[in-house]
Amino acid sequence: MDFDSIYRSYFRDVFLYLRALSANEDIAEEMTQETFVKALKSIDKFDGSKDIRAWLFTIARNTYYTWCRRQKIYAGEEMTEDAAMVQSDFTERFADEESAFLIHQFLHNMEDPYKEVFHLRVFGELPFEKIGLLFGKSSGWARVTFYRAKKRILEYMEAMENERDQL
């Protein structure tokens, strides 16, 4: 399989995975491009023992985490006017979108591997077998980790609903 066909076959999967991790389409697109550049540079090191998509997701995850570590340098800077407008627009949306945001916020703060397994399953649409392979674990481990993450999210949402009802 040549690299061009790998790129065409897996670009969307890698992009969706990174969009789920970053919750930002622009960042996901940039990280996807960087992922494929890194993959092209190290394609000769890919031995074929793993699924190529799992290999690309590993590169994507590491690329994104490296980018996040670098961005912490800028964490103290003021929010730009565009970012402030996006944030104010978001608060004017419907309650369902507010719930979705709360879930994403909770996911963002959830510890690994729960966060990543949930993202891979829901947003990356990977089967449990592939998720387990990505982590070097069994599909059963991936399934249990996903359901524990899901349970935590449901408990969080119930607590948020109870808090709203008490107000």
PDB file of N, CA and C in Angstrom, residues 44-90:
ATOM      1  N   ASP A  44       8.893   3.762   6.940  1.00  0.00           N
ATOM      2  CA  ASP A  44       9.800   2.613   6.834  1.00  0.00           C
ATOM      3  C   ASP A  44       9.953   1.876   8.157  1.00  0.00           C
ATOM      4  N   LYS A  45       9.588   2.519   9.275  1.00  0.00           N
ATOM      5  CA  LYS A  45       9.663   1.881  10.591  1.00  0.00           C
ATOM      6  C   LYS A  45       8.394   1.094  10.915  1.00  0.00           C
ATOM      7  N   PHE A  46       7.338   1.312  10.134  1.00  0.00           N
ATOM      8  CA  PHE A  46       6.087   0.577  10.361  1.00  0.00           C
ATOM      9  C   PHE A  46       6.268  -0.850   9.862  1.00  0.00           C
ATOM     10  N   ASP A  47       6.142  -1.800  10.787  1.00  0.00           N
ATOM     11  CA  ASP A  47       6.426  -3.199  10.445  1.00  0.00           C
ATOM     12  C   ASP A  47       5.193  -3.988  10.010  1.00  0.00           C
ATOM     13  N   GLY A  48       4.010  -3.396  10.122  1.00  0.00           N
ATOM     14  CA  GLY A  48       2.803  -4.089   9.691  1.00  0.00           C
ATOM     15  C   GLY A  48       2.225  -5.031  10.729  1.00  0.00           C
ATOM     16  N   SER A  49       2.846  -5.140  11.897  1.00  0.00           N
ATOM     17  CA  SER A  49       2.318  -6.037  12.925  1.00  0.00           C
ATOM     18  C   SER A  49       1.061  -5.462  13.581  1.00  0.00           C
ATOM     19  N   LYS A  50       0.897  -4.137  13.537  1.00  0.00           N
ATOM     20  CA  LYS A  50      -0.287  -3.474  14.064  1.00  0.00           C
ATOM     21  C   LYS A  50      -1.151  -3.020  12.898  1.00  0.00           C
ATOM     22  N   ASP A  51      -2.371  -2.691  13.213  1.00  0.00           N
ATOM     23  CA  ASP A  51      -3.259  -2.081  12.241  1.00  0.00           C
ATOM     24  C   ASP A  51      -2.722  -0.690  11.909  1.00  0.00           C
ATOM     25  N   ILE A  52      -2.709  -0.323  10.644  1.00  0.00           N
ATOM     26  CA  ILE A  52      -2.153   0.969  10.225  1.00  0.00           C
ATOM     27  C   ILE A  52      -2.919   2.123  10.849  1.00  0.00           C
ATOM     28  N   ARG A  53      -4.237   1.956  11.027  1.00  0.00           N
ATOM     29  CA  ARG A  53      -5.029   3.027  11.632  1.00  0.00           C
ATOM     30  C   ARG A  53      -4.648   3.218  13.095  1.00  0.00           C
ATOM     31  N   ALA A  54      -4.416   2.141  13.791  1.00  0.00           N
ATOM     32  CA  ALA A  54      -3.989   2.248  15.190  1.00  0.00           C
ATOM     33  C   ALA A  54      -2.633   2.943  15.270  1.00  0.00           C
ATOM     34  N   TRP A  55      -1.744   2.633  14.338  1.00  0.00           N
ATOM     35  CA  TRP A  55      -0.430   3.276  14.287  1.00  0.00           C
ATOM     36  C   TRP A  55      -0.588   4.778  14.032  1.00  0.00           C
ATOM     37  N   LEU A  56      -1.454   5.136  13.095  1.00  0.00           N
ATOM     38  CA  LEU A  56      -1.694   6.555  12.801  1.00  0.00           C
ATOM     39  C   LEU A  56      -2.338   7.267  13.992  1.00  0.00           C
ATOM     40  N   PHE A  57      -3.251   6.597  14.683  1.00  0.00           N
ATOM     41  CA  PHE A  57      -3.883   7.204  15.854  1.00  0.00           C
ATOM     42  C   PHE A  57      -2.869   7.433  16.966  1.00  0.00           C
ATOM     43  N   THR A  58      -1.924   6.535  17.111  1.00  0.00           N
ATOM     44  CA  THR A  58      -0.880   6.711  18.117  1.00  0.00           C
ATOM     45  C   THR A  58      -0.035   7.934  17.779  1.00  0.00           C
ATOM     46  N   ILE A  59       0.339   8.075  16.523  1.00  0.00           N
ATOM     47  CA  ILE A  59       1.097   9.257  16.095  1.00  0.00           C
ATOM     48  C   ILE A  59       0.262  10.516  16.323  1.00  0.00           C
ATOM     49  N   ALA A  60      -1.017  10.457  15.971  1.00  0.00           N
ATOM     50  CA  ALA A  60      -1.910  11.610  16.136  1.00  0.00           C
ATOM     51  C   ALA A  60      -2.038  12.001  17.606  1.00  0.00           C
ATOM     52  N   ARG A  61      -2.228  11.015  18.459  1.00  0.00           N
ATOM     53  CA  ARG A  61      -2.371  11.293  19.890  1.00  0.00           C
ATOM     54  C   ARG A  61      -1.105  11.944  20.438  1.00  0.00           C
ATOM     55  N   ASN A  62       0.050  11.389  20.096  1.00  0.00           N
ATOM     56  CA  ASN A  62       1.307  11.958  20.575  1.00  0.00           C
ATOM     57  C   ASN A  62       1.542  13.355  20.013  1.00  0.00           C
ATOM     58  N   THR A  63       1.186  13.565  18.766  1.00  0.00           N
ATOM     59  CA  THR A  63       1.326  14.883  18.146  1.00  0.00           C
ATOM     60  C   THR A  63       0.438  15.896  18.859  1.00  0.00           C
ATOM     61  N   TYR A  64      -0.780  15.505  19.144  1.00  0.00           N
ATOM     62  CA  TYR A  64      -1.701  16.412  19.825  1.00  0.00           C
ATOM     63  C   TYR A  64      -1.231  16.717  21.246  1.00  0.00           C
ATOM     64  N   TYR A  65      -0.798  15.709  21.974  1.00  0.00           N
ATOM     65  CA  TYR A  65      -0.334  15.945  23.339  1.00  0.00           C
ATOM     66  C   TYR A  65       0.912  16.830  23.363  1.00  0.00           C
ATOM     67  N   THR A  66       1.799  16.659  22.400  1.00  0.00           N
ATOM     68  CA  THR A  66       2.973  17.529  22.297  1.00  0.00           C
ATOM     69  C   THR A  66       2.524  18.962  22.039  1.00  0.00           C
ATOM     70  N   TRP A  67       1.584  19.132  21.145  1.00  0.00           N
ATOM     71  CA  TRP A  67       1.060  20.465  20.843  1.00  0.00           C
ATOM     72  C   TRP A  67       0.448  21.087  22.100  1.00  0.00           C
ATOM     73  N   CYS A  68      -0.308  20.300  22.864  1.00  0.00           N
ATOM     74  CA  CYS A  68      -0.922  20.808  24.094  1.00  0.00           C
ATOM     75  C   CYS A  68       0.121  21.262  25.100  1.00  0.00           C
ATOM     76  N   ARG A  69       1.180  20.481  25.261  1.00  0.00           N
ATOM     77  CA  ARG A  69       2.247  20.867  26.191  1.00  0.00           C
ATOM     78  C   ARG A  69       2.881  22.185  25.758  1.00  0.00           C
ATOM     79  N   ARG A  70       3.076  22.364  24.483  1.00  0.00           N
ATOM     80  CA  ARG A  70       3.666  23.616  23.978  1.00  0.00           C
ATOM     81  C   ARG A  70       2.728  24.795  24.186  1.00  0.00           C
ATOM     82  N   GLN A  71       1.435  24.575  24.107  1.00  0.00           N
ATOM     83  CA  GLN A  71       0.464  25.658  24.237  1.00  0.00           C
ATOM     84  C   GLN A  71       0.373  26.178  25.665  1.00  0.00           C
ATOM     85  N   LYS A  72       0.793  25.423  26.639  1.00  0.00           N
ATOM     86  CA  LYS A  72       0.732  25.872  28.022  1.00  0.00           C
ATOM     87  C   LYS A  72       1.590  27.107  28.241  1.00  0.00           C
ATOM     88  N   ILE A  73       2.554  27.320  27.377  1.00  0.00           N
ATOM     89  CA  ILE A  73       3.384  28.525  27.445  1.00  0.00           C
ATOM     90  C   ILE A  73       2.503  29.756  27.309  1.00  0.00           C
ATOM     91  N   TYR A  74       1.444  29.656  26.511  1.00  0.00           N
ATOM     92  CA  TYR A  74       0.584  30.789  26.214  1.00  0.00           C
ATOM     93  C   TYR A  74      -0.665  30.837  27.080  1.00  0.00           C
ATOM     94  N   ALA A  75      -0.747  29.991  28.078  1.00  0.00           N
ATOM     95  CA  ALA A  75      -1.963  29.904  28.881  1.00  0.00           C
ATOM     96  C   ALA A  75      -2.273  31.185  29.638  1.00  0.00           C
ATOM     97  N   GLY A  76      -1.275  31.989  29.968  1.00  0.00           N
ATOM     98  CA  GLY A  76      -1.498  33.206  30.735  1.00  0.00           C
ATOM     99  C   GLY A  76      -1.903  34.400  29.900  1.00  0.00           C
ATOM    100  N   GLU A  77      -1.883  34.298  28.581  1.00  0.00           N
ATOM    101  CA  GLU A  77      -2.225  35.430  27.734  1.00  0.00           C
ATOM    102  C   GLU A  77      -3.715  35.698  27.747  1.00  0.00           C
ATOM    103  N   GLU A  78      -4.089  36.948  27.444  1.00  0.00           N
ATOM    104  CA  GLU A  78      -5.491  37.321  27.406  1.00  0.00           C
ATOM    105  C   GLU A  78      -6.193  36.657  26.234  1.00  0.00           C
ATOM    106  N   MET A  79      -7.493  36.464  26.394  1.00  0.00           N
ATOM    107  CA  MET A  79      -8.291  35.864  25.349  1.00  0.00           C
ATOM    108  C   MET A  79      -8.466  36.885  24.219  1.00  0.00           C
ATOM    109  N   THR A  80      -8.341  36.437  22.999  1.00  0.00           N
ATOM    110  CA  THR A  80      -8.519  37.338  21.865  1.00  0.00           C
ATOM    111  C   THR A  80      -9.985  37.701  21.723  1.00  0.00           C
ATOM    112  N   GLU A  81     -10.257  38.782  20.986  1.00  0.00           N
ATOM    113  CA  GLU A  81     -11.632  39.236  20.800  1.00  0.00           C
ATOM    114  C   GLU A  81     -12.464  38.174  20.084  1.00  0.00           C
ATOM    115  N   ASP A  82     -11.876  37.505  19.092  1.00  0.00           N
ATOM    116  CA  ASP A  82     -12.602  36.447  18.374  1.00  0.00           C
ATOM    117  C   ASP A  82     -12.979  35.308  19.308  1.00  0.00           C
ATOM    118  N   ALA A  83     -12.053  34.908  20.143  1.00  0.00           N
ATOM    119  CA  ALA A  83     -12.332  33.822  21.087  1.00  0.00           C
ATOM    120  C   ALA A  83     -13.418  34.236  22.074  1.00  0.00           C
ATOM    121  N   ALA A  84     -13.403  35.497  22.508  1.00  0.00           N
ATOM    122  CA  ALA A  84     -14.431  35.981  23.422  1.00  0.00           C
ATOM    123  C   ALA A  84     -15.796  35.981  22.758  1.00  0.00           C
ATOM    124  N   MET A  85     -15.851  36.360  21.461  1.00  0.00           N
ATOM    125  CA  MET A  85     -17.120  36.352  20.736  1.00  0.00           C
ATOM    126  C   MET A  85     -17.660  34.936  20.591  1.00  0.00           C
ATOM    127  N   VAL A  86     -16.790  33.992  20.282  1.00  0.00           N
ATOM    128  CA  VAL A  86     -17.213  32.599  20.148  1.00  0.00           C
ATOM    129  C   VAL A  86     -17.766  32.104  21.476  1.00  0.00           C
ATOM    130  N   GLN A  87     -17.092  32.461  22.562  1.00  0.00           N
ATOM    131  CA  GLN A  87     -17.531  32.012  23.876  1.00  0.00           C
ATOM    132  C   GLN A  87     -18.891  32.614  24.228  1.00  0.00           C
ATOM    133  N   SER A  88     -19.108  33.902  23.948  1.00  0.00           N
ATOM    134  CA  SER A  88     -20.398  34.518  24.264  1.00  0.00           C
ATOM    135  C   SER A  88     -21.505  33.968  23.367  1.00  0.00           C
ATOM    136  N   ASP A  89     -21.190  33.695  22.093  1.00  0.00           N
ATOM    137  CA  ASP A  89     -22.178  33.086  21.202  1.00  0.00           C
ATOM    138  C   ASP A  89     -22.596  31.720  21.719  1.00  0.00           C
ATOM    139  N   PHE A  90     -21.646  30.998  22.252  1.00  0.00           N
ATOM    140  CA  PHE A  90     -21.929  29.642  22.724  1.00  0.00           C
ATOM    141  C   PHE A  90     -22.929  29.655  23.868  1.00  0.00           C
TER     142      PHE A  90
END
